[in-house]
């Protein structure tokens, strides 16, 4: 197979981990006889420094031409000034919006070898296997009007939470479809006791449920969901929710996987083209120290192979290579718990070890 992949490393450890994502792609290409053309583009703070924009036109054009996009992470204290549109994060938000990538898949699995890496007890996390399905192009992140105004009495700020029924229905439907491919349980997460938007969300979820009699659906309030996630995570299979709730719940859920450094994500739209990125951020405190965990980026590459290129066997090979290195005891600092049998490694040694085990 031939494919064109855009790689946008972004800022901080995003640069370090996407380098490993790109190496894994190349290795898979060599091992399985594919040709992947990789083109690099800029996004985020580095793009602001180089060209004044967090998503330069050239990067957007590159992503529109590519079959799939691998992103690192964006942001950092250096760029935490000015209005939202001038910040690194806006580059990523605009890219999601421009490419209409409305569905964000964040699988959270408690890999057996890492159960002790979670701050939660083994009997709680063991066996966790859930998918957070987050709506990605609506809600508070994009609603207008927004901004601030001032008068004699002080400053007033405004964000707007808006959704159309169509935007809600397509993500909820995808939640049911994905649940059908898994354990057939869907948790629809809302705040229907308070928000008008959530009221409609719940109505639509109830309507769509009629088309999926084989899927068990539960409606759950987001605050209760946050509690159940760390109290009894095994009760969840697929969770579907709006943009902001999904952002928060997916970081929380990462604790179940041992570390935020383990979580990959896929952002999909109607076609095959998708954007793949680790859920973690740029971690400015450990940049350039060979400490970043490259596994979330590598697992994002596995999702890319599966969802955009349809290469299931290759995706599974990458995932099992990751499980193998963890079973062998390799631990980047975010995963280390000082237990016997652990081998402390850095980004480079972890990446090399995964490469050795693929194909
Ligand atoms: C994420 C991140 C982003 C988001 C930021 C960087 C804009 O937190 O992908 O979860 O809030 O969506
Ligand atoms: Mg987030």
mmCIF file of C-alpha atoms and ligand atoms in Angstrom:
data_model
loop_
_atom_site.group_PDB
_atom_site.id
_atom_site.type_symbol
_atom_site.label_atom_id
_atom_site.label_comp_id
_atom_site.label_asym_id
_atom_site.label_seq_id
_atom_site.Cartn_x
_atom_site.Cartn_y
_atom_site.Cartn_z
ATOM 1 C CA UNK A 1 0.000 0.000 0.000
ATOM 2 C CA UNK A 2 1.035 3.590 -0.651
ATOM 3 C CA UNK A 3 0.023 6.314 1.741
ATOM 4 C CA UNK A 4 0.900 9.902 2.476
ATOM 5 C CA UNK A 5 1.203 10.781 6.157
ATOM 6 C CA UNK A 6 1.503 14.324 7.498
ATOM 7 C CA UNK A 7 3.481 14.586 10.729
ATOM 8 C CA UNK A 8 3.029 17.715 12.837
ATOM 9 C CA UNK A 9 5.285 17.351 15.884
ATOM 10 C CA UNK A 10 4.197 20.577 17.602
ATOM 11 C CA UNK A 11 5.861 21.638 20.844
ATOM 12 C CA UNK A 12 7.733 20.283 23.846
ATOM 13 C CA UNK A 13 7.834 16.514 24.112
ATOM 14 C CA UNK A 14 5.486 16.362 21.109
ATOM 15 C CA UNK A 15 8.648 16.635 19.001
ATOM 16 C CA UNK A 16 10.358 13.778 20.846
ATOM 17 C CA UNK A 17 7.454 11.349 20.768
ATOM 18 C CA UNK A 18 6.334 11.959 17.176
ATOM 19 C CA UNK A 19 9.895 11.239 16.046
ATOM 20 C CA UNK A 20 9.273 7.734 17.398
ATOM 21 C CA UNK A 21 5.836 7.594 15.832
ATOM 22 C CA UNK A 22 7.439 8.358 12.461
ATOM 23 C CA UNK A 23 10.126 5.734 13.001
ATOM 24 C CA UNK A 24 7.492 3.125 13.807
ATOM 25 C CA UNK A 25 5.622 4.036 10.621
ATOM 26 C CA UNK A 26 8.782 3.609 8.581
ATOM 27 C CA UNK A 27 9.553 0.319 10.277
ATOM 28 C CA UNK A 28 6.056 -1.020 9.571
ATOM 29 C CA UNK A 29 6.412 0.071 5.945
ATOM 30 C CA UNK A 30 9.706 -1.827 5.614
ATOM 31 C CA UNK A 31 8.502 -4.928 7.446
ATOM 32 C CA UNK A 32 5.215 -5.265 5.551
ATOM 33 C CA UNK A 33 6.170 -3.912 2.137
ATOM 34 C CA UNK A 34 4.277 -0.603 2.184
ATOM 35 C CA UNK A 35 5.400 2.811 1.009
ATOM 36 C CA UNK A 36 4.561 5.623 3.398
ATOM 37 C CA UNK A 37 5.563 9.099 2.325
ATOM 38 C CA UNK A 38 5.966 11.252 5.404
ATOM 39 C CA UNK A 39 5.817 15.067 5.171
ATOM 40 C CA UNK A 40 6.474 17.267 8.143
ATOM 41 C CA UNK A 41 4.538 20.423 8.964
ATOM 42 C CA UNK A 42 4.420 22.899 11.818
ATOM 43 C CA UNK A 43 1.670 23.535 14.352
ATOM 44 C CA UNK A 44 1.354 25.248 17.724
ATOM 45 C CA UNK A 45 3.933 27.420 19.446
ATOM 46 C CA UNK A 46 6.799 26.538 17.133
ATOM 47 C CA UNK A 47 4.598 27.519 14.208
ATOM 48 C CA UNK A 48 3.796 30.839 15.894
ATOM 49 C CA UNK A 49 7.508 31.520 16.322
ATOM 50 C CA UNK A 50 8.322 30.583 12.731
ATOM 51 C CA UNK A 51 5.398 32.113 10.878
ATOM 52 C CA UNK A 52 3.156 34.021 13.282
ATOM 53 C CA UNK A 53 0.276 31.526 13.066
ATOM 54 C CA UNK A 54 -0.472 28.421 15.181
ATOM 55 C CA UNK A 55 -1.704 26.707 11.996
ATOM 56 C CA UNK A 56 0.117 28.075 8.950
ATOM 57 C CA UNK A 57 -1.694 27.723 5.603
ATOM 58 C CA UNK A 58 0.991 25.342 4.386
ATOM 59 C CA UNK A 59 0.307 22.972 7.285
ATOM 60 C CA UNK A 60 -3.428 23.006 6.694
ATOM 61 C CA UNK A 61 -2.926 22.367 2.979
ATOM 62 C CA UNK A 62 -0.561 19.506 3.759
ATOM 63 C CA UNK A 63 -3.099 17.896 6.107
ATOM 64 C CA UNK A 64 -5.854 18.218 3.523
ATOM 65 C CA UNK A 65 -3.737 16.291 1.015
ATOM 66 C CA UNK A 66 -2.625 13.575 3.412
ATOM 67 C CA UNK A 67 -4.280 10.204 4.030
ATOM 68 C CA UNK A 68 -3.632 10.551 7.738
ATOM 69 C CA UNK A 69 -2.119 13.029 10.165
ATOM 70 C CA UNK A 70 0.058 12.376 13.192
ATOM 71 C CA UNK A 71 0.277 15.204 15.708
ATOM 72 C CA UNK A 72 2.480 15.491 18.813
ATOM 73 C CA UNK A 73 1.192 18.053 21.282
ATOM 74 C CA UNK A 74 0.908 21.842 21.347
ATOM 75 C CA UNK A 75 1.396 24.591 23.892
ATOM 76 C CA UNK A 76 3.801 25.774 26.563
ATOM 77 C CA UNK A 77 4.313 28.568 29.081
ATOM 78 C CA UNK A 78 6.183 30.656 26.525
ATOM 79 C CA UNK A 79 2.966 31.106 24.500
ATOM 80 C CA UNK A 80 0.457 31.431 27.363
ATOM 81 C CA UNK A 81 -0.358 35.031 26.533
ATOM 82 C CA UNK A 82 -2.849 36.867 24.378
ATOM 83 C CA UNK A 83 -6.292 35.918 23.137
ATOM 84 C CA UNK A 84 -7.224 32.259 22.497
ATOM 85 C CA UNK A 85 -6.898 32.688 18.712
ATOM 86 C CA UNK A 86 -3.238 33.617 19.068
ATOM 87 C CA UNK A 87 -2.286 30.577 21.160
ATOM 88 C CA UNK A 88 -0.845 27.216 20.133
ATOM 89 C CA UNK A 89 -4.007 25.302 21.130
ATOM 90 C CA UNK A 90 -5.997 27.201 18.534
ATOM 91 C CA UNK A 91 -3.927 25.587 15.777
ATOM 92 C CA UNK A 92 -5.113 22.164 16.834
ATOM 93 C CA UNK A 93 -8.722 23.241 17.326
ATOM 94 C CA UNK A 94 -8.797 24.854 13.897
ATOM 95 C CA UNK A 95 -7.306 21.783 12.282
ATOM 96 C CA UNK A 96 -9.980 19.559 13.856
ATOM 97 C CA UNK A 97 -12.693 21.948 12.704
ATOM 98 C CA UNK A 98 -11.377 22.495 9.168
ATOM 99 C CA UNK A 99 -11.078 18.763 8.564
ATOM 100 C CA UNK A 100 -14.496 18.158 10.193
ATOM 101 C CA UNK A 101 -13.077 15.589 12.565
ATOM 102 C CA UNK A 102 -16.054 15.419 14.869
ATOM 103 C CA UNK A 103 -15.408 12.067 16.522
ATOM 104 C CA UNK A 104 -12.565 11.603 18.970
ATOM 105 C CA UNK A 105 -11.846 8.040 20.069
ATOM 106 C CA UNK A 106 -9.841 7.631 23.260
ATOM 107 C CA UNK A 107 -9.459 3.989 24.238
ATOM 108 C CA UNK A 108 -8.402 3.310 27.818
ATOM 109 C CA UNK A 109 -7.141 -0.142 28.619
ATOM 110 C CA UNK A 110 -5.524 -1.343 31.812
ATOM 111 C CA UNK A 111 -2.596 -3.282 30.360
ATOM 112 C CA UNK A 112 -1.859 -6.078 32.778
ATOM 113 C CA UNK A 113 1.836 -5.272 33.190
ATOM 114 C CA UNK A 114 0.951 -1.716 34.177
ATOM 115 C CA UNK A 115 -1.764 -2.367 36.731
ATOM 116 C CA UNK A 116 0.701 -1.539 39.514
ATOM 117 C CA UNK A 117 1.587 1.767 37.798
ATOM 118 C CA UNK A 118 -1.862 3.137 38.522
ATOM 119 C CA UNK A 119 -2.308 4.959 41.818
ATOM 120 C CA UNK A 120 -5.574 3.016 42.130
ATOM 121 C CA UNK A 121 -5.703 -0.446 43.641
ATOM 122 C CA UNK A 122 -5.285 -3.508 41.431
ATOM 123 C CA UNK A 123 -8.773 -4.833 42.182
ATOM 124 C CA UNK A 124 -10.287 -1.609 40.845
ATOM 125 C CA UNK A 125 -8.328 -1.135 37.613
ATOM 126 C CA UNK A 126 -7.669 -4.715 36.566
ATOM 127 C CA UNK A 127 -9.607 -5.622 33.430
ATOM 128 C CA UNK A 128 -10.620 -2.044 32.562
ATOM 129 C CA UNK A 129 -11.267 -1.712 28.840
ATOM 130 C CA UNK A 130 -13.299 1.304 27.825
ATOM 131 C CA UNK A 131 -13.573 3.831 25.040
ATOM 132 C CA UNK A 132 -14.265 7.502 25.566
ATOM 133 C CA UNK A 133 -15.982 8.837 22.463
ATOM 134 C CA UNK A 134 -15.770 12.609 22.594
ATOM 135 C CA UNK A 135 -17.592 15.020 20.291
ATOM 136 C CA UNK A 136 -14.799 17.201 18.932
ATOM 137 C CA UNK A 137 -16.019 20.101 16.822
ATOM 138 C CA UNK A 138 -18.891 21.630 18.780
ATOM 139 C CA UNK A 139 -19.933 22.851 22.202
ATOM 140 C CA UNK A 140 -18.087 25.340 24.354
ATOM 141 C CA UNK A 141 -14.883 25.016 22.352
ATOM 142 C CA UNK A 142 -16.365 26.644 19.269
ATOM 143 C CA UNK A 143 -19.578 28.426 20.302
ATOM 144 C CA UNK A 144 -20.126 32.100 19.532
ATOM 145 C CA UNK A 145 -20.458 34.664 21.004
ATOM 146 C CA UNK A 146 -17.475 34.503 23.253
ATOM 147 C CA UNK A 147 -15.087 36.968 24.820
ATOM 148 C CA UNK A 148 -15.069 39.699 27.420
ATOM 149 C CA UNK A 149 -16.537 43.114 27.892
ATOM 150 C CA UNK A 150 -15.962 45.680 30.630
ATOM 151 C CA UNK A 151 -17.986 48.388 32.275
ATOM 152 C CA UNK A 152 -17.818 50.431 35.498
ATOM 153 C CA UNK A 153 -18.831 47.455 37.616
ATOM 154 C CA UNK A 154 -16.268 45.042 36.291
ATOM 155 C CA UNK A 155 -15.560 42.582 33.519
ATOM 156 C CA UNK A 156 -18.073 40.173 32.022
ATOM 157 C CA UNK A 157 -16.921 37.057 30.187
ATOM 158 C CA UNK A 158 -18.888 34.808 27.910
ATOM 159 C CA UNK A 159 -18.505 31.336 26.334
ATOM 160 C CA UNK A 160 -21.345 29.742 24.430
ATOM 161 C CA UNK A 161 -22.335 26.094 24.489
ATOM 162 C CA UNK A 162 -24.135 25.389 21.242
ATOM 163 C CA UNK A 163 -24.986 22.202 19.389
ATOM 164 C CA UNK A 164 -27.374 21.259 16.636
ATOM 165 C CA UNK A 165 -29.451 18.097 16.835
ATOM 166 C CA UNK A 166 -27.533 16.818 13.793
ATOM 167 C CA UNK A 167 -24.165 17.221 15.511
ATOM 168 C CA UNK A 168 -25.454 15.350 18.524
ATOM 169 C CA UNK A 169 -27.088 12.571 16.582
ATOM 170 C CA UNK A 170 -24.047 11.685 14.453
ATOM 171 C CA UNK A 171 -21.751 11.244 17.450
ATOM 172 C CA UNK A 172 -24.343 9.375 19.514
ATOM 173 C CA UNK A 173 -25.027 7.053 16.589
ATOM 174 C CA UNK A 174 -21.313 6.375 16.238
ATOM 175 C CA UNK A 175 -21.282 5.561 19.966
ATOM 176 C CA UNK A 176 -23.929 2.896 19.403
ATOM 177 C CA UNK A 177 -22.095 1.533 16.346
ATOM 178 C CA UNK A 178 -18.833 1.259 18.290
ATOM 179 C CA UNK A 179 -20.590 -0.330 21.269
ATOM 180 C CA UNK A 180 -22.024 -2.906 18.894
ATOM 181 C CA UNK A 181 -18.472 -3.878 17.864
ATOM 182 C CA UNK A 182 -17.488 -4.236 21.525
ATOM 183 C CA UNK A 183 -19.457 -5.337 24.613
ATOM 184 C CA UNK A 184 -22.686 -3.634 23.552
ATOM 185 C CA UNK A 185 -22.924 -1.212 26.448
ATOM 186 C CA UNK A 186 -23.201 2.501 25.927
ATOM 187 C CA UNK A 187 -23.009 5.147 28.635
ATOM 188 C CA UNK A 188 -24.365 8.451 27.365
ATOM 189 C CA UNK A 189 -22.901 11.176 29.559
ATOM 190 C CA UNK A 190 -24.671 14.515 30.040
ATOM 191 C CA UNK A 191 -25.768 17.093 32.599
ATOM 192 C CA UNK A 192 -29.461 16.876 31.786
ATOM 193 C CA UNK A 193 -30.498 17.979 35.279
ATOM 194 C CA UNK A 194 -29.047 21.450 34.597
ATOM 195 C CA UNK A 195 -28.205 22.188 30.949
ATOM 196 C CA UNK A 196 -30.593 22.740 28.030
ATOM 197 C CA UNK A 197 -28.028 21.264 25.656
ATOM 198 C CA UNK A 198 -27.884 18.096 27.727
ATOM 199 C CA UNK A 199 -31.677 17.860 27.727
ATOM 200 C CA UNK A 200 -31.655 17.584 23.942
ATOM 201 C CA UNK A 201 -28.661 15.258 24.070
ATOM 202 C CA UNK A 202 -30.598 12.845 26.249
ATOM 203 C CA UNK A 203 -33.725 13.017 24.065
ATOM 204 C CA UNK A 204 -31.657 12.188 20.999
ATOM 205 C CA UNK A 205 -29.812 9.386 22.781
ATOM 206 C CA UNK A 206 -33.175 7.874 23.739
ATOM 207 C CA UNK A 207 -34.455 8.125 20.162
ATOM 208 C CA UNK A 208 -31.324 6.630 18.605
ATOM 209 C CA UNK A 209 -31.385 3.811 21.164
ATOM 210 C CA UNK A 210 -34.585 2.534 19.534
ATOM 211 C CA UNK A 211 -32.514 1.614 16.466
ATOM 212 C CA UNK A 212 -30.097 -0.410 18.601
ATOM 213 C CA UNK A 213 -32.179 -2.787 20.717
ATOM 214 C CA UNK A 214 -29.131 -5.042 21.138
ATOM 215 C CA UNK A 215 -27.117 -2.284 22.890
ATOM 216 C CA UNK A 216 -27.750 -1.538 26.565
ATOM 217 C CA UNK A 217 -27.748 2.189 27.175
ATOM 218 C CA UNK A 218 -27.421 4.048 30.443
ATOM 219 C CA UNK A 219 -27.791 7.802 30.831
ATOM 220 C CA UNK A 220 -25.377 9.104 33.354
ATOM 221 C CA UNK A 221 -24.713 12.577 34.722
ATOM 222 C CA UNK A 222 -21.166 13.779 34.133
ATOM 223 C CA UNK A 223 -20.387 14.386 37.813
ATOM 224 C CA UNK A 224 -21.508 10.893 38.780
ATOM 225 C CA UNK A 225 -19.621 9.516 35.798
ATOM 226 C CA UNK A 226 -16.398 11.120 37.012
ATOM 227 C CA UNK A 227 -16.859 9.290 40.294
ATOM 228 C CA UNK A 228 -17.799 5.899 38.811
ATOM 229 C CA UNK A 229 -14.810 6.043 36.454
ATOM 230 C CA UNK A 230 -12.345 5.656 39.267
ATOM 231 C CA UNK A 231 -14.634 3.721 41.596
ATOM 232 C CA UNK A 232 -15.836 1.021 39.254
ATOM 233 C CA UNK A 233 -14.311 1.499 35.776
ATOM 234 C CA UNK A 234 -15.192 -2.005 34.605
ATOM 235 C CA UNK A 235 -18.851 -1.074 34.381
ATOM 236 C CA UNK A 236 -18.006 1.014 31.298
ATOM 237 C CA UNK A 237 -17.643 -0.094 27.701
ATOM 238 C CA UNK A 238 -18.254 2.930 25.424
ATOM 239 C CA UNK A 239 -18.856 6.390 26.888
ATOM 240 C CA UNK A 240 -20.197 8.998 24.506
ATOM 241 C CA UNK A 241 -20.218 12.645 25.460
ATOM 242 C CA UNK A 242 -19.914 16.240 24.309
ATOM 243 C CA UNK A 243 -16.635 18.043 23.729
ATOM 244 C CA UNK A 244 -15.780 19.575 27.114
ATOM 245 C CA UNK A 245 -17.023 16.671 29.239
ATOM 246 C CA UNK A 246 -14.989 14.323 27.042
ATOM 247 C CA UNK A 247 -11.854 16.406 27.450
ATOM 248 C CA UNK A 248 -12.099 16.210 31.223
ATOM 249 C CA UNK A 249 -13.226 12.590 31.565
ATOM 250 C CA UNK A 250 -10.528 11.289 29.231
ATOM 251 C CA UNK A 251 -7.714 12.806 31.296
ATOM 252 C CA UNK A 252 -9.304 11.324 34.386
ATOM 253 C CA UNK A 253 -9.634 7.928 32.729
ATOM 254 C CA UNK A 254 -5.945 7.921 31.820
ATOM 255 C CA UNK A 255 -5.179 7.168 35.461
ATOM 256 C CA UNK A 256 -6.665 3.722 34.820
ATOM 257 C CA UNK A 257 -4.100 3.012 32.118
ATOM 258 C CA UNK A 258 -1.217 3.755 34.492
ATOM 259 C CA UNK A 259 -0.224 7.075 32.964
ATOM 260 C CA UNK A 260 -1.387 9.811 30.634
ATOM 261 C CA UNK A 261 1.725 8.822 28.692
ATOM 262 C CA UNK A 262 -0.074 5.661 27.551
ATOM 263 C CA UNK A 263 -3.190 7.121 25.940
ATOM 264 C CA UNK A 264 -3.560 7.389 22.151
ATOM 265 C CA UNK A 265 -6.412 9.021 20.281
ATOM 266 C CA UNK A 266 -8.000 9.114 16.853
ATOM 267 C CA UNK A 267 -10.062 11.985 15.486
ATOM 268 C CA UNK A 268 -12.287 10.958 12.629
ATOM 269 C CA UNK A 269 -14.801 12.510 10.285
ATOM 270 C CA UNK A 270 -16.878 11.082 7.481
ATOM 271 C CA UNK A 271 -14.063 9.838 5.274
ATOM 272 C CA UNK A 272 -11.055 7.713 6.075
ATOM 273 C CA UNK A 273 -8.671 10.552 6.776
ATOM 274 C CA UNK A 274 -8.036 10.923 10.473
ATOM 275 C CA UNK A 275 -5.843 12.811 12.891
ATOM 276 C CA UNK A 276 -3.953 10.798 15.481
ATOM 277 C CA UNK A 277 -2.364 12.199 18.599
ATOM 278 C CA UNK A 278 -1.388 11.242 22.107
ATOM 279 C CA UNK A 279 -3.848 12.528 24.707
ATOM 280 C CA UNK A 280 -0.972 13.977 26.774
ATOM 281 C CA UNK A 281 0.395 17.499 26.517
ATOM 282 C CA UNK A 282 3.806 19.038 25.875
ATOM 283 C CA UNK A 283 5.244 18.437 29.396
ATOM 284 C CA UNK A 284 7.625 21.458 29.372
ATOM 285 C CA UNK A 285 9.215 20.265 32.650
ATOM 286 C CA UNK A 286 10.823 17.203 31.029
ATOM 287 C CA UNK A 287 11.612 18.447 27.522
ATOM 288 C CA UNK A 288 14.984 17.381 26.125
ATOM 289 C CA UNK A 289 15.738 15.007 29.012
ATOM 290 C CA UNK A 290 14.981 11.674 27.329
ATOM 291 C CA UNK A 291 12.152 11.145 29.834
ATOM 292 C CA UNK A 292 9.008 11.366 27.703
ATOM 293 C CA UNK A 293 6.992 8.195 27.212
ATOM 294 C CA UNK A 294 6.731 7.579 23.447
ATOM 295 C CA UNK A 295 4.091 4.850 23.795
ATOM 296 C CA UNK A 296 1.015 7.076 23.441
ATOM 297 C CA UNK A 297 2.402 8.384 20.143
ATOM 298 C CA UNK A 298 3.297 4.849 19.035
ATOM 299 C CA UNK A 299 -0.163 3.571 19.972
ATOM 300 C CA UNK A 300 -1.615 6.514 18.034
ATOM 301 C CA UNK A 301 0.284 5.209 15.005
ATOM 302 C CA UNK A 302 -1.410 1.831 15.563
ATOM 303 C CA UNK A 303 -4.789 3.587 15.472
ATOM 304 C CA UNK A 304 -3.727 5.394 12.291
ATOM 305 C CA UNK A 305 -2.824 2.115 10.612
ATOM 306 C CA UNK A 306 -6.183 0.624 11.646
ATOM 307 C CA UNK A 307 -8.635 3.456 11.027
ATOM 308 C CA UNK A 308 -7.172 5.426 8.112
ATOM 309 C CA UNK A 309 -5.204 2.765 6.250
ATOM 310 C CA UNK A 310 -7.239 -0.334 7.109
ATOM 311 C CA UNK A 311 -4.065 -2.216 8.118
ATOM 312 C CA UNK A 312 -5.437 -4.222 11.034
ATOM 313 C CA UNK A 313 -2.630 -6.769 11.153
ATOM 314 C CA UNK A 314 0.036 -4.070 11.263
ATOM 315 C CA UNK A 315 -1.897 -2.138 13.917
ATOM 316 C CA UNK A 316 -2.172 -5.239 16.075
ATOM 317 C CA UNK A 317 1.564 -5.919 15.635
ATOM 318 C CA UNK A 318 2.416 -2.446 16.959
ATOM 319 C CA UNK A 319 0.070 -2.865 19.912
ATOM 320 C CA UNK A 320 1.454 -6.240 20.834
ATOM 321 C CA UNK A 321 5.028 -4.904 20.579
ATOM 322 C CA UNK A 322 4.035 -2.270 23.135
ATOM 323 C CA UNK A 323 2.522 -4.886 25.423
ATOM 324 C CA UNK A 324 5.689 -6.965 25.100
ATOM 325 C CA UNK A 325 8.063 -4.191 26.138
ATOM 326 C CA UNK A 326 5.889 -3.456 29.146
ATOM 327 C CA UNK A 327 5.707 -7.123 30.061
ATOM 328 C CA UNK A 328 9.520 -7.177 29.824
ATOM 329 C CA UNK A 329 9.555 -4.534 32.573
ATOM 330 C CA UNK A 330 10.640 -1.450 30.612
ATOM 331 C CA UNK A 331 9.382 1.705 32.288
ATOM 332 C CA UNK A 332 9.746 5.371 31.391
ATOM 333 C CA UNK A 333 9.687 7.624 34.480
ATOM 334 C CA UNK A 334 5.923 8.237 34.288
ATOM 335 C CA UNK A 335 5.340 4.478 34.628
ATOM 336 C CA UNK A 336 8.052 3.605 37.127
ATOM 337 C CA UNK A 337 6.927 2.517 40.580
ATOM 338 C CA UNK A 338 10.233 1.091 41.798
ATOM 339 C CA UNK A 339 8.894 -2.456 41.832
ATOM 340 C CA UNK A 340 11.171 -5.439 41.300
ATOM 341 C CA UNK A 341 11.533 -6.499 37.676
ATOM 342 C CA UNK A 342 11.227 -2.944 36.404
ATOM 343 C CA UNK A 343 13.888 -1.556 34.080
ATOM 344 C CA UNK A 344 14.077 2.226 34.010
ATOM 345 C CA UNK A 345 14.479 3.506 30.452
ATOM 346 C CA UNK A 346 14.250 6.777 28.589
ATOM 347 C CA UNK A 347 12.381 7.766 25.447
ATOM 348 C CA UNK A 348 15.041 6.438 23.117
ATOM 349 C CA UNK A 349 15.487 3.011 24.708
ATOM 350 C CA UNK A 350 11.717 2.547 24.955
ATOM 351 C CA UNK A 351 11.265 3.442 21.283
ATOM 352 C CA UNK A 352 14.096 1.135 20.182
ATOM 353 C CA UNK A 353 12.666 -1.733 22.201
ATOM 354 C CA UNK A 354 9.283 -1.381 20.494
ATOM 355 C CA UNK A 355 10.896 -1.258 17.037
ATOM 356 C CA UNK A 356 12.837 -4.453 17.721
ATOM 357 C CA UNK A 357 9.602 -6.279 18.451
ATOM 358 C CA UNK A 358 7.566 -5.255 15.409
ATOM 359 C CA UNK A 359 7.292 -7.523 12.391
HETATM 360 C C1 LIG B 1 -6.928 17.438 24.291
HETATM 361 C C2 LIG B 1 -6.279 18.738 24.686
HETATM 362 C C3 LIG B 1 -6.814 19.833 23.794
HETATM 363 C C4 LIG B 1 -8.305 19.921 24.020
HETATM 364 C C5 LIG B 1 -6.133 21.208 23.959
HETATM 365 C C6 LIG B 1 -4.652 21.138 23.769
HETATM 366 C C7 LIG B 1 -6.739 22.236 23.051
HETATM 367 O O1 LIG B 1 -6.503 18.986 26.032
HETATM 368 O O2 LIG B 1 -6.791 17.049 23.119
HETATM 369 O O3 LIG B 1 -7.557 16.809 25.145
HETATM 370 O O4 LIG B 1 -8.740 20.541 25.003
HETATM 371 O O5 LIG B 1 -9.048 19.355 23.219
HETATM 372 MG MG1 LIG B 2 -7.440 17.401 27.071
#
